[in-house]
Short mmCIF file of C-alpha atoms in Angstrom, two decimals:
data_model
loop_
_atom_site.label_atom_id
_atom_site.label_comp_id
_atom_site.label_asym_id
_atom_site.label_seq_id
_atom_site.Cartn_x
_atom_site.Cartn_y
_atom_site.Cartn_z
CA MET A 1 -7.52 -11.49 45.01
CA SER A 2 -4.30 -12.80 45.36
CA ALA A 3 -1.30 -11.85 43.62
CA SER A 4 -0.43 -15.03 41.67
CA THR A 5 -4.41 -14.85 40.56
CA THR A 6 -3.97 -11.52 39.28
CA ALA A 7 -1.23 -12.72 36.85
CA ALA A 8 -3.21 -15.67 35.47
CA SER A 9 -5.85 -13.86 34.51
CA SER A 10 -3.33 -11.30 33.18
CA SER A 11 -1.98 -14.12 31.41
CA THR A 12 -5.14 -16.11 29.86
CA SER A 13 -6.13 -12.22 28.55
CA VAL A 14 -7.40 -12.56 25.04
CA TYR A 15 -4.54 -9.96 23.94
CA THR A 16 -1.72 -11.85 24.90
CA THR A 17 -2.62 -14.65 22.85
CA SER A 18 -0.91 -15.43 19.97
CA ALA A 19 -4.62 -15.87 17.76
CA PHE A 20 -5.25 -12.15 18.87
CA TRP A 21 -2.06 -10.63 16.83
CA GLU A 22 -2.73 -13.26 14.39
CA ARG A 23 -6.50 -12.30 13.13
CA LEU A 24 -5.33 -8.84 13.86
CA TRP A 25 -2.26 -8.75 11.17
CA ARG A 26 -3.43 -10.88 8.76
CA SER A 27 -6.53 -8.07 8.71
CA SER A 28 -3.91 -5.30 8.46
CA GLY A 29 -4.60 -5.44 4.86
CA ILE A 30 -8.31 -4.25 4.74
CA GLN A 31 -7.17 -2.11 7.06
CA SER A 32 -4.80 -0.58 5.05
CA VAL A 33 -6.97 -0.51 1.52
CA GLY A 34 -9.70 0.98 3.86
CA LEU A 35 -7.38 3.77 5.03
CA PHE A 36 -6.18 4.66 1.78
CA ILE A 37 -9.21 5.01 0.16
CA ILE A 38 -10.25 8.21 2.92
CA ALA A 39 -7.62 9.59 1.75
CA TYR A 40 -7.77 9.67 -0.98
CA VAL A 41 -10.47 11.40 -1.15
CA ILE A 42 -9.57 14.10 1.24
CA TYR A 43 -6.78 14.90 -0.23
CA GLY A 44 -8.51 15.94 -3.77
CA SER A 45 -7.27 15.65 -7.14
CA GLN A 46 -3.28 15.65 -6.72
CA PRO A 47 -2.48 19.39 -9.75
CA GLN A 48 -1.68 17.55 -13.04
CA ILE A 49 2.80 17.88 -14.49
CA GLY A 50 2.81 20.95 -16.52
CA ALA A 51 0.31 22.49 -13.88
CA SER A 52 -0.38 26.20 -13.50
CA ALA A 53 1.65 28.13 -11.05
CA ASP A 54 -1.63 29.35 -9.81
CA ALA A 55 -3.57 25.48 -9.89
CA LEU A 56 -0.66 24.56 -7.54
CA VAL A 57 -0.61 26.84 -4.85
CA ALA A 58 -4.41 26.81 -5.48
CA PHE A 59 -4.10 23.44 -4.36
CA TYR A 60 -1.16 22.30 -2.01
CA ASP A 61 -1.34 26.15 -0.23
CA GLY A 62 -5.29 26.27 -0.36
CA ASN A 63 -5.73 22.26 0.96
CA ARG A 64 -2.82 22.17 3.17
CA THR A 65 -4.99 21.10 6.41
CA ARG A 66 -6.93 18.61 4.36
CA ILE A 67 -3.26 17.53 2.71
CA LEU A 68 -1.64 17.33 5.60
CA ILE A 69 -4.79 15.20 7.15
CA ALA A 70 -5.10 12.64 4.54
CA THR A 71 -0.51 12.53 5.23
CA VAL A 72 -1.32 11.30 7.95
CA LEU A 73 -4.02 8.44 7.25
CA SER A 74 -2.08 7.54 4.26
CA GLY A 75 1.32 6.93 6.73
CA ILE A 76 -0.88 4.81 9.30
CA ALA A 77 -2.24 3.31 6.13
CA ILE A 78 1.10 1.98 4.69
CA LEU A 79 2.23 0.66 8.12
CA ASN A 80 -0.65 -1.31 7.88
CA LEU A 81 0.45 -2.33 4.70
CA MET A 82 3.89 -3.31 6.50
CA TRP A 83 2.15 -5.71 8.92
CA PHE A 84 0.45 -7.24 5.80
CA ALA A 85 3.08 -7.86 4.25
CA ALA A 86 4.40 -9.11 7.74
CA ALA A 87 1.32 -11.50 7.73
CA LEU A 88 1.72 -12.60 4.25
CA ARG A 89 5.51 -13.44 4.81
CA THR A 90 4.71 -15.27 8.19
CA THR A 91 1.48 -17.03 6.37
CA LEU A 92 4.58 -18.20 3.32
CA ALA A 93 7.01 -19.51 5.89
CA ASP A 94 4.57 -21.79 7.64
CA SER A 95 3.80 -23.25 4.30
CA GLY A 96 7.09 -23.83 3.78
CA GLN A 97 7.62 -20.76 1.03
CA ASP A 98 10.01 -18.97 3.37
CA GLY A 99 11.85 -17.32 -0.82
CA TRP A 100 8.01 -16.43 -1.45
CA GLY A 101 8.26 -14.44 1.96
CA ALA A 102 11.02 -12.79 1.82
CA ALA A 103 10.13 -11.57 -1.78
CA ALA A 104 7.22 -10.47 -0.12
CA THR A 105 8.87 -8.58 2.75
CA ALA A 106 11.46 -7.18 0.67
CA SER A 107 9.00 -5.80 -2.25
CA SER A 108 6.37 -4.01 0.76
CA ALA A 109 10.22 -2.35 2.39
CA ALA A 110 10.50 -0.59 -0.82
CA VAL A 111 6.62 0.38 -1.98
CA GLY A 112 6.45 1.47 1.55
CA GLY A 113 9.81 3.82 1.25
CA LEU A 114 8.89 4.88 -2.04
CA PHE A 115 5.42 5.83 -0.67
CA LEU A 116 6.86 7.52 2.05
CA VAL A 117 9.38 9.85 -0.04
CA LEU A 118 5.89 10.29 -2.06
CA LEU A 119 4.01 11.66 1.72
CA THR A 120 7.20 13.86 2.15
CA VAL A 121 7.47 15.66 -0.87
CA SER A 122 3.43 16.10 -0.91
CA ALA A 123 3.34 17.55 3.43
CA ALA A 124 6.41 19.69 1.97
CA LEU A 125 4.71 21.19 -1.05
CA ALA A 126 1.78 21.75 1.16
CA TYR A 127 3.03 23.06 4.80
CA SER A 128 5.57 25.89 3.46
CA ILE A 129 7.19 25.02 -0.06
CA ALA A 130 3.79 26.05 -2.10
CA GLY A 131 3.00 29.34 -0.25
CA SER A 132 7.21 30.83 -0.61
CA GLY A 133 6.36 31.48 -3.76
CA ASN A 134 9.09 29.59 -5.73
CA GLN A 135 7.24 28.98 -8.23
CA ALA A 136 10.09 26.36 -10.32
CA VAL A 137 10.23 24.06 -7.51
CA THR A 138 6.59 23.28 -6.64
CA ALA A 139 6.19 22.66 -10.25
CA GLY A 140 9.77 20.79 -10.39
CA LEU A 141 8.32 18.66 -6.71
CA ASN A 142 4.74 18.26 -7.62
CA ASP A 143 6.12 16.46 -11.08
CA PHE A 144 8.41 13.81 -9.00
CA VAL A 145 6.06 13.00 -7.34
CA TRP A 146 3.64 11.74 -9.98
CA ALA A 147 7.25 9.76 -11.17
CA LEU A 148 7.60 8.28 -7.93
CA VAL A 149 4.16 6.53 -8.23
CA VAL A 150 4.71 5.67 -11.58
CA LEU A 151 8.19 3.71 -10.38
CA SER A 152 6.62 2.26 -7.44
CA SER A 153 4.70 0.53 -9.76
CA PHE A 154 7.66 -2.10 -9.79
CA PRO A 155 7.42 -3.14 -6.07
CA ARG A 156 3.76 -2.72 -6.26
CA ALA A 157 3.85 -6.28 -8.48
CA MET A 158 6.74 -7.51 -6.99
CA LEU A 159 4.63 -7.50 -3.96
CA ILE A 160 1.52 -8.79 -5.94
CA MET A 161 4.15 -11.46 -7.38
CA SER A 162 5.48 -12.91 -4.27
CA GLY A 163 2.36 -13.38 -2.41
CA SER A 164 0.35 -14.64 -5.47
CA PHE A 165 2.98 -17.26 -5.99
CA GLY A 166 3.49 -18.03 -2.81
CA PHE A 167 -0.01 -18.81 -2.16
CA TRP A 168 -0.15 -20.82 -5.50
CA ARG A 169 2.55 -22.56 -4.88
CA ALA A 170 1.22 -23.55 -1.07
CA GLY A 171 -1.78 -24.56 -2.52
CA LEU A 172 -3.98 -22.05 -0.62
CA ILE A 173 -5.21 -20.21 -3.90
CA SER A 174 -6.64 -22.01 -7.16
CA ASN A 175 -5.49 -22.54 -10.65
CA ALA A 176 -8.32 -20.02 -11.31
CA LEU A 177 -7.38 -16.87 -8.87
CA PHE A 178 -4.03 -17.78 -9.67
CA VAL A 179 -3.84 -17.18 -13.47
CA THR A 180 -6.00 -13.27 -12.61
CA CYS A 181 -3.00 -12.37 -9.63
CA VAL A 182 -0.29 -12.74 -12.34
CA GLY A 183 -2.96 -10.95 -14.68
CA ALA A 184 -2.25 -7.97 -11.45
CA VAL A 185 1.18 -8.90 -11.96
CA VAL A 186 1.47 -7.99 -16.01
CA PHE A 187 -1.14 -4.82 -14.89
CA GLY A 188 1.86 -3.50 -12.41
CA VAL A 189 4.82 -3.84 -14.62
CA LEU A 190 2.86 -2.39 -17.36
CA GLY A 191 2.31 1.02 -14.52
CA GLY A 192 6.19 1.19 -14.39
CA THR A 193 5.63 2.46 -18.81
CA THR A 194 2.76 4.78 -18.15
CA TRP A 195 5.86 8.19 -20.03
CA LEU A 196 3.72 9.54 -22.47
CA SER A 197 3.81 13.24 -22.48
CA GLY A 198 -0.04 13.70 -21.53
CA GLY A 199 -3.93 11.25 -22.42
CA PHE A 200 -4.44 7.98 -20.83
CA TRP A 201 -0.96 6.24 -20.47
CA ALA A 202 0.61 9.26 -18.53
CA PRO A 203 2.03 9.20 -15.39
CA ASP A 204 -0.73 11.67 -14.49
CA GLY A 205 -3.01 9.65 -16.91
CA ALA A 206 -5.93 7.28 -16.36
CA TYR A 207 -4.16 4.24 -16.41
CA ALA A 208 -1.53 5.58 -13.30
CA ARG A 209 -4.09 7.19 -10.70
CA PHE A 210 -6.88 5.32 -10.94
CA VAL A 211 -6.73 1.48 -13.33
CA TRP A 212 -3.39 0.36 -11.47
CA PRO A 213 -4.65 1.60 -7.93
CA ILE A 214 -7.83 -0.73 -7.96
CA ILE A 215 -6.23 -3.51 -9.78
CA GLY A 216 -3.67 -3.16 -6.45
CA LEU A 217 -6.20 -2.24 -3.49
CA VAL A 218 -8.77 -5.26 -4.82
CA TRP A 219 -5.56 -7.84 -4.38
CA VAL A 220 -4.79 -7.12 -1.11
CA MET A 221 -8.37 -7.17 -0.28
CA VAL A 222 -8.07 -10.69 -2.45
CA ALA A 223 -4.88 -11.55 0.16
CA SER A 224 -6.62 -10.46 3.19
CA ARG A 225 -9.43 -13.04 2.93
CA VAL A 226 -6.18 -15.50 2.12
CA LEU A 227 -5.35 -15.27 5.58
CA ALA A 228 -7.98 -14.72 7.10
CA ARG A 229 -8.55 -17.97 6.33
CA SER A 230 -5.52 -20.10 6.34
CA PRO A 231 -4.45 -22.09 9.57
CA ALA A 232 -1.45 -20.83 11.22
CA THR A 233 0.91 -24.13 12.53
CA ARG A 234 2.72 -21.91 14.60
CA ALA A 235 2.66 -19.25 16.73
CA GLY A 236 4.17 -15.64 14.83
CA TRP A 237 3.43 -13.19 16.69
#
């Protein structure tokens, strides 16, 4: 086979086409959701605010391997989430909604940054801090993780808002679905108010741990479906 024939075959490979990369990055939201769920199951139930020193050491030091594995998977999930946001921005730009696309980029960067800080603290606790015997530092960093979870609600809500409004303005979703997405934005902003000292509306309460994360993951799945059926008017990758 001649060199020119080999080059031609390589250039026409499915992996070199823009369609392949469009499908890959538009489906990265679904990949992100799957990785987050797997990481959550492996990570286990993090100690609540004010947990005893024994409970903190038992979780972080006793489950060190599980936590570090979950950290790696969560890091990959964050990368996929960022690619999902990039595909979202490209699709909105194709539809003439550059402003909403830019907002999606900014909010996803904030979400990714906060999540990476959260993972760093959890990994450091598991790697060495919890086993060092410094109970005050361990307890303080554990509470800090919960505070990060609450504060991340705002950029998460902004990501949902930018994508939902951009889709609606571009005519990619129905009015009924748009209203549902607006409700998700409201629930997301409310997630940043979960500062009660205990119960359902606490930083470590059921709303922050389950309700709001589930809403966010469901939105990513829905948005991924919208991206999958949206036509690409130009090569974005």
